[in-house]
Amino acid sequence: MRAARWLLVPLLAIPIGWVLFSGLGRDPSQIPSPLVGQPMPAFSLTTLDGRTLSSAELNGAPVVVNFWASWCIPACVEEHPVLMDLAARYGDQVLIVGILYDDTPQDALEFLVRYGDGGWPQLDDPSGTVGLAFGVLGPPETFFVDAAGIVRAKHYGPLTEATMAQNLALIGVGP
């Protein structure tokens, strides 16, 4: 009976060790998404200034879809200048769409007053349905969609200049 117990130790320790070993080397910002390689989920939401914007209106152009929240500090604050730079440098090549994640329009507007409004549409998703369709776990999360409407990449966490450039290349945007 004691020998059987000692045989159980490696049978349990090896699989647990493998799971820990294989997960520790991964980049947490590269959480896989089943959407990559699939069409962007369809949506129709209201912008913070009261207009309606649907995913169908984005067809034919590369799109960066950024889920964010005013309470997402410091991550959303850190990535905001990266998005502002994207709009300034490549605004003629790519559309940017911000979607509020579990936030209020008033708080979002205050964030934009404080940190700058880049001029791209900011959509309110009060029910969270669009965030759910994209599989958002929490802000910030950004999806890179090519001109054919196919999601080519997902980035979890704040964007940096390097991650932005890498993902923009996947949707045909850049110098």
CSV table of N, CA and C in Angstrom, one decimal:
chain,number,residue,atom,x,y,z
A,1,MET,N,0.8,-1.2,0.0
A,1,MET,CA,0.0,0.0,0.0
A,1,MET,C,0.9,1.3,0.0
A,2,ARG,N,2.0,1.2,0.8
A,2,ARG,CA,2.9,2.4,0.8
A,2,ARG,C,3.5,2.6,-0.5
A,3,ALA,N,3.9,1.6,-1.2
A,3,ALA,CA,4.5,1.7,-2.5
A,3,ALA,C,3.6,2.3,-3.5
A,4,ALA,N,2.3,2.0,-3.4
A,4,ALA,CA,1.3,2.6,-4.3
A,4,ALA,C,1.2,4.1,-4.1
A,5,ARG,N,1.3,4.5,-2.9
A,5,ARG,CA,1.3,6.0,-2.6
A,5,ARG,C,2.5,6.7,-3.3
A,6,TRP,N,3.6,6.1,-3.2
A,6,TRP,CA,4.8,6.7,-3.8
A,6,TRP,C,4.7,6.7,-5.3
A,7,LEU,N,4.0,5.8,-5.9
A,7,LEU,CA,3.8,5.8,-7.3
A,7,LEU,C,2.9,7.0,-7.7
A,8,LEU,N,2.0,7.3,-6.8
A,8,LEU,CA,1.0,8.4,-7.1
A,8,LEU,C,1.7,9.7,-7.1
A,9,VAL,N,2.7,9.9,-6.4
A,9,VAL,CA,3.4,11.2,-6.3
A,9,VAL,C,3.9,11.7,-7.7
A,10,PRO,N,4.7,10.8,-8.4
A,10,PRO,CA,5.1,11.3,-9.8
A,10,PRO,C,3.9,11.4,-10.8
A,11,LEU,N,2.9,10.6,-10.6
A,11,LEU,CA,1.8,10.7,-11.5
A,11,LEU,C,1.0,12.0,-11.3
A,12,LEU,N,1.0,12.6,-10.2
A,12,LEU,CA,0.4,13.8,-10.0
A,12,LEU,C,1.4,15.0,-10.2
A,13,ALA,N,2.6,14.8,-9.7
A,13,ALA,CA,3.6,15.9,-9.8
A,13,ALA,C,4.0,16.3,-11.3
A,14,ILE,N,4.1,15.3,-12.1
A,14,ILE,CA,4.6,15.5,-13.5
A,14,ILE,C,3.5,16.4,-14.3
A,15,PRO,N,2.3,16.0,-14.3
A,15,PRO,CA,1.3,16.9,-15.0
A,15,PRO,C,1.2,18.3,-14.4
A,16,ILE,N,1.2,18.4,-13.1
A,16,ILE,CA,1.1,19.7,-12.5
A,16,ILE,C,2.3,20.5,-12.8
A,17,GLY,N,3.5,19.9,-12.8
A,17,GLY,CA,4.7,20.6,-13.1
A,17,GLY,C,4.7,21.0,-14.6
A,18,TRP,N,4.2,20.2,-15.5
A,18,TRP,CA,4.2,20.5,-16.9
A,18,TRP,C,3.3,21.8,-17.1
A,19,VAL,N,2.1,21.8,-16.5
A,19,VAL,CA,1.2,22.9,-16.6
A,19,VAL,C,1.9,24.2,-16.2
A,20,LEU,N,2.5,24.2,-15.0
A,20,LEU,CA,3.2,25.4,-14.5
A,20,LEU,C,4.3,25.8,-15.4
A,21,PHE,N,5.1,24.8,-15.9
A,21,PHE,CA,6.3,25.1,-16.7
A,21,PHE,C,5.8,25.7,-18.0
A,22,SER,N,4.9,25.2,-18.7
A,22,SER,CA,4.4,25.6,-20.0
A,22,SER,C,3.8,27.0,-19.9
A,23,GLY,N,3.1,27.3,-18.8
A,23,GLY,CA,2.4,28.6,-18.7
A,23,GLY,C,3.3,29.8,-18.3
A,24,LEU,N,4.4,29.5,-17.6
A,24,LEU,CA,5.2,30.6,-17.0
A,24,LEU,C,6.0,31.3,-18.1
A,25,GLY,N,6.3,30.7,-19.3
A,25,GLY,CA,7.0,31.4,-20.3
A,25,GLY,C,6.2,32.2,-21.2
A,26,ARG,N,4.9,32.3,-21.1
A,26,ARG,CA,4.0,33.0,-22.0
A,26,ARG,C,3.9,34.4,-21.7
A,27,ASP,N,3.7,35.2,-22.7
A,27,ASP,CA,3.5,36.6,-22.6
A,27,ASP,C,2.0,36.9,-22.2
A,28,PRO,N,1.7,37.4,-21.1
A,28,PRO,CA,0.3,37.6,-20.7
A,28,PRO,C,-0.5,38.5,-21.6
A,29,SER,N,0.2,39.4,-22.4
A,29,SER,CA,-0.6,40.2,-23.3
A,29,SER,C,-1.0,39.5,-24.5
A,30,GLN,N,-0.6,38.3,-24.7
A,30,GLN,CA,-0.9,37.5,-25.9
A,30,GLN,C,-1.9,36.4,-25.6
A,31,ILE,N,-3.0,36.8,-25.0
A,31,ILE,CA,-4.0,35.8,-24.7
A,31,ILE,C,-4.7,35.4,-26.0
A,32,PRO,N,-4.8,34.1,-26.3
A,32,PRO,CA,-5.4,33.8,-27.6
A,32,PRO,C,-6.8,34.1,-27.6
A,33,SER,N,-7.3,34.4,-28.8
A,33,SER,CA,-8.7,34.7,-29.0
A,33,SER,C,-9.3,33.8,-30.1
A,34,PRO,N,-10.4,33.2,-29.9
A,34,PRO,CA,-11.0,32.4,-31.0
A,34,PRO,C,-11.5,33.3,-32.2
A,35,LEU,N,-11.5,34.6,-32.0
A,35,LEU,CA,-11.9,35.6,-33.0
A,35,LEU,C,-10.8,35.8,-34.1
A,36,VAL,N,-9.6,35.5,-33.7
A,36,VAL,CA,-8.5,35.7,-34.7
A,36,VAL,C,-8.7,34.8,-35.9
A,37,GLY,N,-8.8,35.4,-37.1
A,37,GLY,CA,-9.0,34.7,-38.3
A,37,GLY,C,-10.5,34.6,-38.7
A,38,GLN,N,-11.3,35.2,-37.8
A,38,GLN,CA,-12.8,35.2,-38.0
A,38,GLN,C,-13.3,36.6,-38.3
A,39,PRO,N,-14.5,36.7,-38.9
A,39,PRO,CA,-15.1,38.0,-39.1
A,39,PRO,C,-15.3,38.7,-37.7
A,40,MET,N,-15.2,40.0,-37.8
A,40,MET,CA,-15.4,40.9,-36.6
A,40,MET,C,-16.9,40.7,-36.2
A,41,PRO,N,-17.3,40.6,-35.0
A,41,PRO,CA,-18.7,40.5,-34.6
A,41,PRO,C,-19.5,41.7,-35.1
A,42,ALA,N,-20.7,41.5,-35.5
A,42,ALA,CA,-21.5,42.7,-35.9
A,42,ALA,C,-22.0,43.4,-34.7
A,43,PHE,N,-22.2,44.7,-34.8
A,43,PHE,CA,-22.7,45.5,-33.7
A,43,PHE,C,-23.3,46.8,-34.3
A,44,SER,N,-24.1,47.4,-33.5
A,44,SER,CA,-24.6,48.8,-33.7
A,44,SER,C,-24.8,49.4,-32.4
A,45,LEU,N,-24.0,50.5,-32.1
A,45,LEU,CA,-24.0,51.1,-30.8
A,45,LEU,C,-24.1,52.6,-31.0
A,46,THR,N,-24.4,53.3,-29.9
A,46,THR,CA,-24.5,54.8,-29.9
A,46,THR,C,-23.2,55.4,-29.5
A,47,THR,N,-22.8,56.4,-30.2
A,47,THR,CA,-21.6,57.1,-29.8
A,47,THR,C,-21.8,58.0,-28.6
A,48,LEU,N,-20.8,58.5,-28.0
A,48,LEU,CA,-21.0,59.4,-26.8
A,48,LEU,C,-21.6,60.7,-27.2
A,49,ASP,N,-21.6,61.0,-28.5
A,49,ASP,CA,-22.3,62.3,-29.0
A,49,ASP,C,-23.6,62.0,-29.6
A,50,GLY,N,-24.1,60.8,-29.4
A,50,GLY,CA,-25.5,60.5,-29.8
A,50,GLY,C,-25.8,59.9,-31.1
A,51,ARG,N,-24.7,59.7,-31.9
A,51,ARG,CA,-24.9,59.1,-33.3
A,51,ARG,C,-24.9,57.6,-33.1
A,52,THR,N,-25.4,56.9,-34.1
A,52,THR,CA,-25.3,55.4,-34.2
A,52,THR,C,-24.2,55.0,-35.1
A,53,LEU,N,-23.4,54.0,-34.7
A,53,LEU,CA,-22.4,53.5,-35.6
A,53,LEU,C,-22.5,52.0,-35.6
A,54,SER,N,-22.5,51.4,-36.8
A,54,SER,CA,-22.6,50.0,-36.9
A,54,SER,C,-21.3,49.4,-37.5
A,55,SER,N,-21.0,48.2,-37.2
A,55,SER,CA,-19.8,47.5,-37.8
A,55,SER,C,-19.9,47.5,-39.3
A,56,ALA,N,-21.1,47.5,-39.9
A,56,ALA,CA,-21.2,47.5,-41.4
A,56,ALA,C,-20.6,48.8,-42.0
A,57,GLU,N,-20.7,49.9,-41.2
A,57,GLU,CA,-20.1,51.2,-41.7
A,57,GLU,C,-18.6,51.1,-41.7
A,58,LEU,N,-18.0,50.2,-41.1
A,58,LEU,CA,-16.5,50.1,-41.0
A,58,LEU,C,-15.9,49.2,-42.2
A,59,ASN,N,-16.8,48.6,-42.9
A,59,ASN,CA,-16.4,47.7,-44.0
A,59,ASN,C,-15.5,48.4,-45.0
A,60,GLY,N,-14.4,47.7,-45.4
A,60,GLY,CA,-13.6,48.2,-46.5
A,60,GLY,C,-12.3,48.9,-46.0
A,61,ALA,N,-12.2,49.1,-44.7
A,61,ALA,CA,-11.1,49.8,-44.1
A,61,ALA,C,-10.5,49.0,-42.9
A,62,PRO,N,-9.2,49.0,-42.7
A,62,PRO,CA,-8.7,48.4,-41.5
A,62,PRO,C,-9.2,49.2,-40.3
A,63,VAL,N,-9.4,48.4,-39.2
A,63,VAL,CA,-10.0,49.0,-38.0
A,63,VAL,C,-9.3,48.5,-36.8
A,64,VAL,N,-9.1,49.5,-35.8
A,64,VAL,CA,-8.5,49.1,-34.5
A,64,VAL,C,-9.7,49.3,-33.6
A,65,VAL,N,-10.1,48.3,-32.9
A,65,VAL,CA,-11.3,48.3,-32.0
A,65,VAL,C,-10.7,48.2,-30.6
A,66,ASN,N,-10.8,49.3,-29.8
A,66,ASN,CA,-10.2,49.4,-28.5
A,66,ASN,C,-11.3,49.4,-27.4
A,67,PHE,N,-11.3,48.4,-26.5
A,67,PHE,CA,-12.2,48.3,-25.4
A,67,PHE,C,-11.5,49.0,-24.2
A,68,TRP,N,-12.1,50.0,-23.6
A,68,TRP,CA,-11.5,50.7,-22.5
A,68,TRP,C,-12.5,51.2,-21.5
A,69,ALA,N,-12.0,51.8,-20.4
A,69,ALA,CA,-12.9,52.3,-19.4
A,69,ALA,C,-12.1,53.4,-18.6
A,70,SER,N,-12.9,54.4,-18.1
A,70,SER,CA,-12.3,55.5,-17.4
A,70,SER,C,-11.7,55.1,-16.1
A,71,TRP,N,-12.2,54.0,-15.5
A,71,TRP,CA,-11.6,53.5,-14.3
A,71,TRP,C,-10.4,52.6,-14.5
A,72,CYS,N,-10.1,52.3,-15.7
A,72,CYS,CA,-9.0,51.4,-16.0
A,72,CYS,C,-7.7,52.2,-15.9
A,73,ILE,N,-7.2,52.4,-14.7
A,73,ILE,CA,-6.0,53.2,-14.4
A,73,ILE,C,-5.0,52.3,-13.7
A,74,PRO,N,-3.8,52.2,-14.2
A,74,PRO,CA,-3.1,53.1,-15.1
A,74,PRO,C,-3.1,52.7,-16.5
A,75,ALA,N,-3.6,51.4,-16.8
A,75,ALA,CA,-3.4,50.8,-18.1
A,75,ALA,C,-4.0,51.6,-19.3
A,76,CYS,N,-5.3,52.1,-19.1
A,76,CYS,CA,-5.9,52.8,-20.2
A,76,CYS,C,-5.3,54.2,-20.4
A,77,VAL,N,-4.9,54.8,-19.3
A,77,VAL,CA,-4.2,56.1,-19.3
A,77,VAL,C,-2.8,55.9,-20.0
A,78,GLU,N,-2.1,54.8,-19.8
A,78,GLU,CA,-0.8,54.6,-20.4
A,78,GLU,C,-0.9,54.4,-21.9
A,79,GLU,N,-2.0,53.7,-22.4
A,79,GLU,CA,-2.1,53.4,-23.8
A,79,GLU,C,-2.8,54.6,-24.6
A,80,HIS,N,-3.4,55.5,-23.9
A,80,HIS,CA,-4.1,56.6,-24.6
A,80,HIS,C,-3.2,57.4,-25.5
A,81,PRO,N,-2.0,57.8,-25.1
A,81,PRO,CA,-1.1,58.5,-26.0
A,81,PRO,C,-0.7,57.7,-27.2
A,82,VAL,N,-0.7,56.4,-27.1
A,82,VAL,CA,-0.3,55.5,-28.2
A,82,VAL,C,-1.5,55.5,-29.2
A,83,LEU,N,-2.7,55.5,-28.8
A,83,LEU,CA,-3.9,55.6,-29.7
A,83,LEU,C,-3.9,57.0,-30.3
A,84,MET,N,-3.6,58.0,-29.5
A,84,MET,CA,-3.6,59.4,-30.1
A,84,MET,C,-2.6,59.5,-31.2
A,85,ASP,N,-1.4,58.9,-31.0
A,85,ASP,CA,-0.3,58.9,-32.0
A,85,ASP,C,-0.8,58.2,-33.2
A,86,LEU,N,-1.5,57.0,-33.0
A,86,LEU,CA,-2.0,56.3,-34.1
A,86,LEU,C,-2.9,57.1,-35.0
A,87,ALA,N,-3.8,57.8,-34.3
A,87,ALA,CA,-4.8,58.7,-35.0
A,87,ALA,C,-4.1,59.8,-35.8
A,88,ALA,N,-3.0,60.4,-35.2
A,88,ALA,CA,-2.3,61.5,-35.9
A,88,ALA,C,-1.5,61.0,-37.0
A,89,ARG,N,-0.8,59.8,-36.9
A,89,ARG,CA,0.1,59.3,-37.9
A,89,ARG,C,-0.6,58.5,-39.0
A,90,TYR,N,-1.6,57.7,-38.7
A,90,TYR,CA,-2.2,56.8,-39.6
A,90,TYR,C,-3.7,56.9,-39.8
A,91,GLY,N,-4.2,58.1,-39.3
A,91,GLY,CA,-5.7,58.3,-39.4
A,91,GLY,C,-6.3,58.2,-40.8
A,92,ASP,N,-5.5,58.4,-41.8
A,92,ASP,CA,-5.9,58.3,-43.2
A,92,ASP,C,-5.9,56.8,-43.7
A,93,GLN,N,-5.2,55.9,-42.9
A,93,GLN,CA,-5.1,54.5,-43.3
A,93,GLN,C,-6.0,53.6,-42.5
A,94,VAL,N,-6.3,54.0,-41.3
A,94,VAL,CA,-7.0,53.0,-40.4
A,94,VAL,C,-8.1,53.8,-39.6
A,95,LEU,N,-9.2,53.1,-39.3
A,95,LEU,CA,-10.2,53.6,-38.5
A,95,LEU,C,-10.0,53.2,-37.0
A,96,ILE,N,-10.3,54.0,-36.1
A,96,ILE,CA,-10.1,53.7,-34.7
A,96,ILE,C,-11.5,53.8,-34.1
A,97,VAL,N,-11.9,52.8,-33.3
A,97,VAL,CA,-13.2,52.8,-32.6
A,97,VAL,C,-12.9,52.4,-31.2
A,98,GLY,N,-13.4,53.3,-30.3
A,98,GLY,CA,-13.3,53.0,-28.8
A,98,GLY,C,-14.7,52.4,-28.4
A,99,ILE,N,-14.7,51.4,-27.5
A,99,ILE,CA,-15.9,50.9,-27.0
A,99,ILE,C,-15.8,50.8,-25.5
A,100,LEU,N,-16.7,51.5,-24.8
A,100,LEU,CA,-16.7,51.5,-23.3
A,100,LEU,C,-17.0,50.2,-22.8
A,101,TYR,N,-16.2,49.8,-21.8
A,101,TYR,CA,-16.4,48.5,-21.1
A,101,TYR,C,-16.8,48.7,-19.7
A,102,ASP,N,-18.0,48.4,-19.4
A,102,ASP,CA,-18.5,48.5,-18.0
A,102,ASP,C,-18.2,49.9,-17.4
A,103,ASP,N,-18.7,50.9,-18.2
A,103,ASP,CA,-18.4,52.3,-17.8
A,103,ASP,C,-19.6,53.2,-18.1
A,104,THR,N,-19.6,54.4,-17.7
A,104,THR,CA,-20.7,55.3,-18.0
A,104,THR,C,-20.2,56.4,-19.0
A,105,PRO,N,-21.1,56.8,-19.9
A,105,PRO,CA,-20.7,57.9,-20.8
A,105,PRO,C,-20.2,59.1,-20.1
A,106,GLN,N,-20.7,59.5,-19.0
A,106,GLN,CA,-20.3,60.7,-18.3
A,106,GLN,C,-18.8,60.5,-17.9
A,107,ASP,N,-18.5,59.4,-17.3
A,107,ASP,CA,-17.1,59.2,-16.8
A,107,ASP,C,-16.2,59.1,-18.0
A,108,ALA,N,-16.6,58.5,-19.1
A,108,ALA,CA,-15.8,58.4,-20.3
A,108,ALA,C,-15.5,59.8,-20.9
A,109,LEU,N,-16.5,60.6,-20.9
A,109,LEU,CA,-16.3,62.0,-21.4
A,109,LEU,C,-15.3,62.8,-20.5
A,110,GLU,N,-15.4,62.6,-19.2
A,110,GLU,CA,-14.5,63.2,-18.3
A,110,GLU,C,-13.0,62.7,-18.5
A,111,PHE,N,-12.9,61.5,-18.8
A,111,PHE,CA,-11.6,60.9,-19.1
A,111,PHE,C,-11.0,61.6,-20.4
A,112,LEU,N,-11.9,61.7,-21.4
A,112,LEU,CA,-11.4,62.3,-22.7
A,112,LEU,C,-11.1,63.8,-22.5
A,113,VAL,N,-11.8,64.5,-21.7
A,113,VAL,CA,-11.5,65.9,-21.4
A,113,VAL,C,-10.1,65.9,-20.7
A,114,ARG,N,-9.9,65.1,-19.8
A,114,ARG,CA,-8.6,65.1,-19.0
A,114,ARG,C,-7.4,64.6,-19.9
A,115,TYR,N,-7.6,63.6,-20.6
A,115,TYR,CA,-6.4,63.0,-21.3
A,115,TYR,C,-6.4,63.2,-22.8
A,116,GLY,N,-7.4,63.8,-23.4
A,116,GLY,CA,-7.4,64.2,-24.8
A,116,GLY,C,-8.4,63.3,-25.6
A,117,ASP,N,-9.1,64.0,-26.5
A,117,ASP,CA,-10.1,63.3,-27.4
A,117,ASP,C,-9.4,63.2,-28.7
A,118,GLY,N,-9.1,62.0,-29.2
A,118,GLY,CA,-8.4,61.9,-30.5
A,118,GLY,C,-9.3,62.0,-31.7
A,119,GLY,N,-10.6,62.1,-31.4
A,119,GLY,CA,-11.6,62.4,-32.5
A,119,GLY,C,-12.2,61.1,-33.1
A,120,TRP,N,-11.8,59.9,-32.7
A,120,TRP,CA,-12.4,58.7,-33.2
A,120,TRP,C,-13.7,58.4,-32.4
A,121,PRO,N,-14.6,57.7,-33.0
A,121,PRO,CA,-15.9,57.4,-32.3
A,121,PRO,C,-15.7,56.6,-31.0
A,122,GLN,N,-16.4,57.0,-30.0
A,122,GLN,CA,-16.4,56.3,-28.7
A,122,GLN,C,-17.8,55.7,-28.5
A,123,LEU,N,-17.9,54.4,-28.4
A,123,LEU,CA,-19.2,53.8,-28.4
A,123,LEU,C,-19.6,53.3,-27.0
A,124,ASP,N,-20.8,53.5,-26.7
A,124,ASP,CA,-21.3,53.0,-25.4
A,124,ASP,C,-21.9,51.6,-25.6
A,125,ASP,N,-21.5,50.7,-24.8
A,125,ASP,CA,-22.0,49.3,-24.8
A,125,ASP,C,-22.6,49.0,-23.4
A,126,PRO,N,-23.8,49.6,-23.1
A,126,PRO,CA,-24.3,49.6,-21.7
A,126,PRO,C,-24.6,48.2,-21.3
A,127,SER,N,-25.0,47.3,-22.2
A,127,SER,CA,-25.4,45.9,-21.8
A,127,SER,C,-24.2,45.0,-21.8
A,128,GLY,N,-23.1,45.4,-22.4
A,128,GLY,CA,-21.9,44.6,-22.4
A,128,GLY,C,-22.0,43.5,-23.5
A,129,THR,N,-23.0,43.6,-24.3
A,129,THR,CA,-23.2,42.5,-25.4
A,129,THR,C,-22.1,42.5,-26.4
A,130,VAL,N,-21.6,43.7,-26.8
A,130,VAL,CA,-20.5,43.7,-27.8
A,130,VAL,C,-19.2,43.2,-27.2
A,131,GLY,N,-18.9,43.6,-26.0
A,131,GLY,CA,-17.8,43.1,-25.3
A,131,GLY,C,-17.8,41.6,-25.1
A,132,LEU,N,-19.0,41.1,-24.8
A,132,LEU,CA,-19.1,39.6,-24.7
A,132,LEU,C,-18.9,39.0,-26.1
A,133,ALA,N,-19.4,39.6,-27.1
A,133,ALA,CA,-19.3,39.0,-28.5
A,133,ALA,C,-17.8,38.9,-28.9
A,134,PHE,N,-17.0,39.9,-28.5
A,134,PHE,CA,-15.6,40.0,-28.7
A,134,PHE,C,-14.8,39.1,-27.8
A,135,GLY,N,-15.4,38.7,-26.7
A,135,GLY,CA,-14.7,37.9,-25.7
A,135,GLY,C,-13.8,38.7,-24.8
A,136,VAL,N,-14.2,39.9,-24.5
A,136,VAL,CA,-13.4,40.8,-23.7
A,136,VAL,C,-13.4,40.3,-22.3
A,137,LEU,N,-12.2,40.2,-21.7
A,137,LEU,CA,-12.0,39.8,-20.3
A,137,LEU,C,-12.0,41.1,-19.4
A,138,GLY,N,-11.4,42.1,-19.9
A,138,GLY,CA,-11.3,43.4,-19.1
A,138,GLY,C,-10.5,44.4,-19.8
A,139,PRO,N,-10.7,45.6,-19.6
A,139,PRO,CA,-9.9,46.6,-20.4
A,139,PRO,C,-8.5,46.8,-19.9
A,140,PRO,N,-7.6,47.3,-20.7
A,140,PRO,CA,-7.8,47.5,-22.1
A,140,PRO,C,-7.6,46.2,-23.0
A,141,GLU,N,-8.4,46.1,-24.0
A,141,GLU,CA,-8.2,45.0,-25.0
A,141,GLU,C,-8.4,45.6,-26.3
A,142,THR,N,-7.6,45.3,-27.3
A,142,THR,CA,-7.6,45.9,-28.6
A,142,THR,C,-7.6,44.8,-29.7
A,143,PHE,N,-8.5,45.0,-30.6
A,143,PHE,CA,-8.6,44.0,-31.8
A,143,PHE,C,-8.2,44.8,-33.0
A,144,PHE,N,-7.4,44.1,-33.9
A,144,PHE,CA,-6.9,44.6,-35.1
A,144,PHE,C,-7.6,43.9,-36.3
A,145,VAL,N,-8.4,44.6,-37.0
A,145,VAL,CA,-9.3,44.0,-38.1
A,145,VAL,C,-8.8,44.5,-39.4
A,146,ASP,N,-8.7,43.6,-40.4
A,146,ASP,CA,-8.2,44.0,-41.7
A,146,ASP,C,-9.4,44.6,-42.5
A,147,ALA,N,-9.1,45.1,-43.7
A,147,ALA,CA,-10.1,45.8,-44.6
A,147,ALA,C,-11.2,44.8,-45.0
A,148,ALA,N,-11.0,43.5,-45.0
A,148,ALA,CA,-12.0,42.5,-45.3
A,148,ALA,C,-12.9,42.2,-44.1
A,149,GLY,N,-12.6,42.8,-42.9
A,149,GLY,CA,-13.4,42.6,-41.8
A,149,GLY,C,-13.0,41.4,-40.9
A,150,ILE,N,-11.8,40.9,-41.2
A,150,ILE,CA,-11.3,39.7,-40.4
A,150,ILE,C,-10.4,40.2,-39.3
A,151,VAL,N,-10.7,39.6,-38.1
A,151,VAL,CA,-9.9,39.9,-37.0
A,151,VAL,C,-8.5,39.3,-37.2
A,152,ARG,N,-7.4,40.0,-37.2
A,152,ARG,CA,-6.1,39.5,-37.4
A,152,ARG,C,-5.3,39.4,-36.1
A,153,ALA,N,-5.6,40.1,-35.1
A,153,ALA,CA,-4.9,40.1,-33.8
A,153,ALA,C,-5.7,40.6,-32.7
A,154,LYS,N,-5.4,40.2,-31.5
A,154,LYS,CA,-5.9,40.7,-30.3
A,154,LYS,C,-4.8,41.0,-29.3
A,155,HIS,N,-4.9,42.2,-28.7
A,155,HIS,CA,-3.8,42.5,-27.7
A,155,HIS,C,-4.5,42.8,-26.4
A,156,TYR,N,-4.1,42.1,-25.3
A,156,TYR,CA,-4.6,42.3,-24.0
A,156,TYR,C,-3.7,43.2,-23.2
A,157,GLY,N,-4.2,44.2,-22.6
A,157,GLY,CA,-3.3,45.1,-21.8
A,157,GLY,C,-3.0,46.4,-22.6
A,158,PRO,N,-2.3,47.3,-22.0
A,158,PRO,CA,-2.0,48.6,-22.6
A,158,PRO,C,-1.1,48.4,-23.8
A,159,LEU,N,-1.5,49.1,-24.9
A,159,LEU,CA,-0.7,49.1,-26.1
A,159,LEU,C,0.6,50.0,-25.9
A,160,THR,N,1.6,49.5,-26.6
A,160,THR,CA,2.9,50.3,-26.6
A,160,THR,C,3.1,50.6,-28.1
A,161,GLU,N,4.1,51.5,-28.3
A,161,GLU,CA,4.5,51.8,-29.7
A,161,GLU,C,4.9,50.5,-30.5
A,162,ALA,N,5.6,49.6,-29.8
A,162,ALA,CA,6.1,48.4,-30.4
A,162,ALA,C,4.9,47.4,-30.7
A,163,THR,N,4.0,47.2,-29.8
A,163,THR,CA,2.9,46.3,-30.0
A,163,THR,C,1.9,46.9,-31.0
A,164,MET,N,1.8,48.2,-31.1
A,164,MET,CA,0.9,48.8,-32.1
A,164,MET,C,1.5,48.6,-33.4
A,165,ALA,N,2.8,48.8,-33.6
A,165,ALA,CA,3.4,48.7,-35.0
A,165,ALA,C,3.3,47.2,-35.4
A,166,GLN,N,3.6,46.3,-34.5
A,166,GLN,CA,3.5,44.9,-34.9
A,166,GLN,C,2.1,44.5,-35.3
A,167,ASN,N,1.1,44.9,-34.6
A,167,ASN,CA,-0.2,44.5,-35.0
A,167,ASN,C,-0.8,45.3,-36.2
A,168,LEU,N,-0.4,46.6,-36.3
A,168,LEU,CA,-0.8,47.3,-37.5
A,168,LEU,C,-0.3,46.7,-38.8
A,169,ALA,N,0.9,46.1,-38.7
A,169,ALA,CA,1.5,45.4,-39.9
A,169,ALA,C,0.6,44.3,-40.4
A,170,LEU,N,0.0,43.6,-39.4
A,170,LEU,CA,-0.9,42.5,-39.7
A,170,LEU,C,-2.2,42.9,-40.5
A,171,ILE,N,-2.5,44.2,-40.4
A,171,ILE,CA,-3.7,44.6,-41.1
A,171,ILE,C,-3.4,45.6,-42.2
A,172,GLY,N,-2.1,45.6,-42.6
A,172,GLY,CA,-1.7,46.4,-43.7
A,172,GLY,C,-1.6,47.9,-43.5
A,173,VAL,N,-1.3,48.3,-42.3
A,173,VAL,CA,-1.2,49.7,-42.0
A,173,VAL,C,0.2,50.0,-41.5
A,174,GLY,N,0.8,51.1,-42.0
A,174,GLY,CA,2.1,51.6,-41.6
A,174,GLY,C,2.8,52.2,-42.7
A,175,PRO,N,4.1,52.5,-42.4
A,175,PRO,CA,4.9,53.2,-43.4
A,175,PRO,C,5.2,52.4,-44.7
